[in-house]
Short mmCIF file of C-alpha atoms in Angstrom, two decimals:
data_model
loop_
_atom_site.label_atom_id
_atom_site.label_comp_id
_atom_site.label_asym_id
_atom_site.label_seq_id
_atom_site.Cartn_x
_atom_site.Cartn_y
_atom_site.Cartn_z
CA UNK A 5 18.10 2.16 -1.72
CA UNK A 6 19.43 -1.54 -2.66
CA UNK A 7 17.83 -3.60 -0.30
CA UNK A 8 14.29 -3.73 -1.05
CA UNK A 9 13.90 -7.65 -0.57
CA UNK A 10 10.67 -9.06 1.12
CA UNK A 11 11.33 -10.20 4.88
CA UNK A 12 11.28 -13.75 3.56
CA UNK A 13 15.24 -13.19 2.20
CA UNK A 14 16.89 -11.65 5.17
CA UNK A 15 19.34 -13.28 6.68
CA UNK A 16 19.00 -15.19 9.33
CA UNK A 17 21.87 -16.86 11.85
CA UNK A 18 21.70 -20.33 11.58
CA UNK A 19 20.47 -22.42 14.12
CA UNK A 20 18.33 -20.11 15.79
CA UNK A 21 14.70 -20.19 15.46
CA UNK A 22 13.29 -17.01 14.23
CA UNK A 23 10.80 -15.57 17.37
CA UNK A 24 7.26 -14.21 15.72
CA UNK A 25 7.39 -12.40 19.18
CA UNK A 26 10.37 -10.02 18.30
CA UNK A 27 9.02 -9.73 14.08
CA UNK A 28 5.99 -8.43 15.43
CA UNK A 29 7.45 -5.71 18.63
CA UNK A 30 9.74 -4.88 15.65
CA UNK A 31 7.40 -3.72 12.89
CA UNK A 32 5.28 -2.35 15.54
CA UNK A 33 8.19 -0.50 16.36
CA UNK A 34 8.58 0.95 12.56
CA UNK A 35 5.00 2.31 13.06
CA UNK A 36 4.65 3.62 16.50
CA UNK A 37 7.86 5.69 15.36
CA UNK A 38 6.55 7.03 11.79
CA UNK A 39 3.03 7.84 13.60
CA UNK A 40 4.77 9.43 16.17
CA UNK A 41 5.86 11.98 13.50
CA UNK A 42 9.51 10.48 12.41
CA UNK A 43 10.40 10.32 8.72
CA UNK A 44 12.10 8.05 6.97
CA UNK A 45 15.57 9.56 6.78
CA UNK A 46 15.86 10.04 10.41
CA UNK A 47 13.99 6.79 11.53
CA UNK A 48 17.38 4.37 12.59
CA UNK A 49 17.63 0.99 13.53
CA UNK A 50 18.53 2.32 16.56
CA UNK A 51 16.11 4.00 17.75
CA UNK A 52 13.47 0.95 15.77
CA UNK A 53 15.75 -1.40 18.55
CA UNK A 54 15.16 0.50 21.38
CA UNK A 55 11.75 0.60 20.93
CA UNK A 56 11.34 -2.91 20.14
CA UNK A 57 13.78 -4.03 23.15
CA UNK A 58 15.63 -5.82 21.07
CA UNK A 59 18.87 -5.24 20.00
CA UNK A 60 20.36 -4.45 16.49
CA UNK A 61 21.77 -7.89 15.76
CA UNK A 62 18.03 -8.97 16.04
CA UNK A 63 16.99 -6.64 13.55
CA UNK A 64 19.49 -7.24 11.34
CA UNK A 65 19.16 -11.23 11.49
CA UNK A 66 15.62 -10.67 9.82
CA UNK A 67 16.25 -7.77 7.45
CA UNK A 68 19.08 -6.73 5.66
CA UNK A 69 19.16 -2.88 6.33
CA UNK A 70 16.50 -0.07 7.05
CA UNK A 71 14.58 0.05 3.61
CA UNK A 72 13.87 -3.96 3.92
CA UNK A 73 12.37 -3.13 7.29
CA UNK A 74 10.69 -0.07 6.17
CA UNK A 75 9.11 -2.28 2.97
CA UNK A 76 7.60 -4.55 5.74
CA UNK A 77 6.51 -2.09 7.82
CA UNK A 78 4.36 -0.31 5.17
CA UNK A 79 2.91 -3.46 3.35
CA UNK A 80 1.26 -4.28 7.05
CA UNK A 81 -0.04 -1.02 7.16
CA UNK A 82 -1.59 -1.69 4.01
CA UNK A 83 -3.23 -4.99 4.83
CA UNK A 84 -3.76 -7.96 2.64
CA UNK A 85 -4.33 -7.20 -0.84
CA UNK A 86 -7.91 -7.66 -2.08
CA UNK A 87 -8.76 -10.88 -4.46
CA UNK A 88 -10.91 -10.22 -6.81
CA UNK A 89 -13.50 -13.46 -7.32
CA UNK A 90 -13.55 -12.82 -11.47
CA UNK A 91 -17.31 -12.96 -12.00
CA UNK A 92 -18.31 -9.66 -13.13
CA UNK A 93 -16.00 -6.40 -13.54
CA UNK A 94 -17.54 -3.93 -11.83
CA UNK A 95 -18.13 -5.59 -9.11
CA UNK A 96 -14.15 -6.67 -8.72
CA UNK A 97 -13.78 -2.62 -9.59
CA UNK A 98 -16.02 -1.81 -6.37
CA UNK A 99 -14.09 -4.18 -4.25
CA UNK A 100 -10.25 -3.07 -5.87
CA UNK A 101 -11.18 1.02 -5.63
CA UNK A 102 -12.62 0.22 -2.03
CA UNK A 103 -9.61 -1.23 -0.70
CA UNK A 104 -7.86 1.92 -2.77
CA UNK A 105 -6.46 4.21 0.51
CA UNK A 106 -8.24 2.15 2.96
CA UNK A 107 -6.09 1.21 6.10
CA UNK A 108 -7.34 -1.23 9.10
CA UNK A 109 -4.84 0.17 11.26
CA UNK A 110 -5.45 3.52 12.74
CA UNK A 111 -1.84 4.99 12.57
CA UNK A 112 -1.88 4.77 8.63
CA UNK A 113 -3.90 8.65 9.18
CA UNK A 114 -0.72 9.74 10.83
CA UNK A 115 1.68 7.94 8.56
CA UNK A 116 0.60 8.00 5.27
CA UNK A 117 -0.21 11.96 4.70
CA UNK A 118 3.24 12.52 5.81
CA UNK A 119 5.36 9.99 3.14
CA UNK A 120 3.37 11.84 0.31
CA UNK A 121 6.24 14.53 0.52
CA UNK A 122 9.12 11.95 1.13
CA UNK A 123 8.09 10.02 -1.67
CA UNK A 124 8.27 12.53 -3.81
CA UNK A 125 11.26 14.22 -2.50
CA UNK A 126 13.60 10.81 -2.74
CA UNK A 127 13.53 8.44 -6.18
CA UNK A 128 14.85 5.84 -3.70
CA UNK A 129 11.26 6.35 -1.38
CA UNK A 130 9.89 6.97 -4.41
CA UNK A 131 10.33 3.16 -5.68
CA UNK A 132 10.07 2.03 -2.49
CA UNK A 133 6.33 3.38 -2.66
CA UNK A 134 6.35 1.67 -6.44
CA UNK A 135 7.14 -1.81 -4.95
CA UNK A 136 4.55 -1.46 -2.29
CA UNK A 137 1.67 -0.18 -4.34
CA UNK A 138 2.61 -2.27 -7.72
CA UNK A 139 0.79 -5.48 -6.96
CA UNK A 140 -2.29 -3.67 -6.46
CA UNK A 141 -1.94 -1.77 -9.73
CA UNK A 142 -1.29 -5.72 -11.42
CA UNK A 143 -4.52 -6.96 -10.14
CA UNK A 144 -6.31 -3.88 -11.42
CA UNK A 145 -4.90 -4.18 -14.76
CA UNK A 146 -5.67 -8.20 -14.80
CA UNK A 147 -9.54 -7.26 -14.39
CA UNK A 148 -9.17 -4.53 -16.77
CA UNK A 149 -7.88 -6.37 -19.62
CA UNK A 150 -10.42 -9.01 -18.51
CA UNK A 151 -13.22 -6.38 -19.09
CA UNK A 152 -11.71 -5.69 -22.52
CA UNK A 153 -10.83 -9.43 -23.47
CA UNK A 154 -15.07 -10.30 -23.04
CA UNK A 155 -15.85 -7.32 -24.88
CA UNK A 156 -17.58 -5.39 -21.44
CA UNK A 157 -14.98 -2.71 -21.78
CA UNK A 158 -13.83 -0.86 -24.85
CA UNK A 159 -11.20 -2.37 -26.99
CA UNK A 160 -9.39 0.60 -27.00
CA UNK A 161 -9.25 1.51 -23.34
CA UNK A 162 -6.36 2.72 -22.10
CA UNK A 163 -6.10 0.63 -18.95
CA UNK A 164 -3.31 2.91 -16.92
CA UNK A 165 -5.33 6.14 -17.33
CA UNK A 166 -8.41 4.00 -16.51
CA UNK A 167 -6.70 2.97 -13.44
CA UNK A 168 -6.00 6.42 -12.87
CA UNK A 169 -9.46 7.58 -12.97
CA UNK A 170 -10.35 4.98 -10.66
CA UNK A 171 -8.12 5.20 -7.97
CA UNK A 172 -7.79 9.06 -7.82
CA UNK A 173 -11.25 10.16 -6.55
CA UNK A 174 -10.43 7.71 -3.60
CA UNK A 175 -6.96 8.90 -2.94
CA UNK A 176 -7.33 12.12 -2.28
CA UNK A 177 -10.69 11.51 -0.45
CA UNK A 178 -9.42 9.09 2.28
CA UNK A 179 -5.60 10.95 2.00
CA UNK A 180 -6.97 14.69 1.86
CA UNK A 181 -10.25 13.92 3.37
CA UNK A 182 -11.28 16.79 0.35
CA UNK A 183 -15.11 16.48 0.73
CA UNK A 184 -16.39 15.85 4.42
CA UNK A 185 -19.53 15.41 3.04
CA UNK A 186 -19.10 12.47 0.80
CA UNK A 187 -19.95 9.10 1.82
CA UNK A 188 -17.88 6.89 2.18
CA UNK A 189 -19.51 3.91 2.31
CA UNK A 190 -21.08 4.56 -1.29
CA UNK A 191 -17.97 6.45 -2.49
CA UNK A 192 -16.45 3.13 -4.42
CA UNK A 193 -19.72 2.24 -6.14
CA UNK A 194 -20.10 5.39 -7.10
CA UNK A 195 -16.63 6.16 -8.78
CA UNK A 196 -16.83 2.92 -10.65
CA UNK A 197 -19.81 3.33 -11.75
CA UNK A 198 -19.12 6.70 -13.49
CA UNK A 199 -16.38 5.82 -14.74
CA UNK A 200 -17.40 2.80 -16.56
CA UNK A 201 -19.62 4.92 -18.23
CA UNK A 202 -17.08 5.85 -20.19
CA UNK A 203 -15.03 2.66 -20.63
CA UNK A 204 -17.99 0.40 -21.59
CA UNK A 205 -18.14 -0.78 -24.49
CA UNK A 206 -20.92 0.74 -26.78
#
């Protein structure tokens, strides 16, 4: 898996303008497909093309092979990364582990419970997954270290197994849906706040 560049680098023939029309039926495409129960080995251009109603060349003018497209795909799904604003920690915490498994598009309940195994099956999905899900990790750290740098989190925190305790409560809750009777609503205050019981400093 050698061609995980953003959309931005594909190539592109020159001196025809790109149509927003066709990125969008073709992403759309990538979704419908992996909702619809494909996985990623047997999801082809192909059948991405027919979907779309485009052909391959059109495909291929904006991404340079499946695993491009698929990176593209999955990063809509996810929606826009959340920005923290930087005034107060826990409050950037709230927002980061809120956004943590949320998904405004409906199919992600179809999609993402079923790349869990893929992931894990393939080290090429595997990194795929890291690329897609490492930005949000970097802005967790940055507040973090923030925390720790004005002294409202323990100088000796550990800041990937706190990021770990944050984001795993709301994993498996939103992936697993493990407690029905949780709210979740409060769930993202709540896990924050219990855990910075333990990485405040004393």
């Amino acid at each position: 898996m050698s061609d995980l560049k953003p959309t931005a680098d594909a190539p592109r023939s020159p001196g025809r303008p790109r149509s927003t029309r066709a990125d969008e039926a073709i992403i759309e495409a990538v979704l419908d497909l992996l909702a619809e129960g494909s996985t990623i080995e047997a999801l082809s251009i192909e059948a991405v093309a027919t979907r779309a109603g485009v052909g391959k060349a059109t495909i291929y003018r904006r991404w340079p092979g499946k695993d491009a497209l698929l990176m593209d795909a999955l990063r809509r799904l996810k929606g826009v990364v959340a920005q923290p604003a930087g005034h107060s920690v826990r409050d950037d915490l709230v927002l980061l582990v809120g956004a943590v498994g949320h998904n405004v598009d409906p199919r992600a309940e179809r999609i993402m419970p079923c790349l869990v195994p893929e992931v894990n099956r393939s080290p090429d999905h595997f990194q795929l997954y890291q690329n897609i899900i490492e930005p949000r990790r970097k802005i967790m750290r940055e507040v973090l270290r923030r925390g720790v740098a004005t002294g409202e989190l323990r100088a000796d925190l550990d800041i990937e197994v706190a990021m770990a305790l944050l984001t795993g409560p709301m994993l498996i809750q939103r992936l697993m849906r493990w407690h029905p009777e949780l709210d979740d609503r409060l769930l993202p205050e709540n896990v924050v706040d219990g855990v910075l019981d333990g990485l405040r400093a004393r």
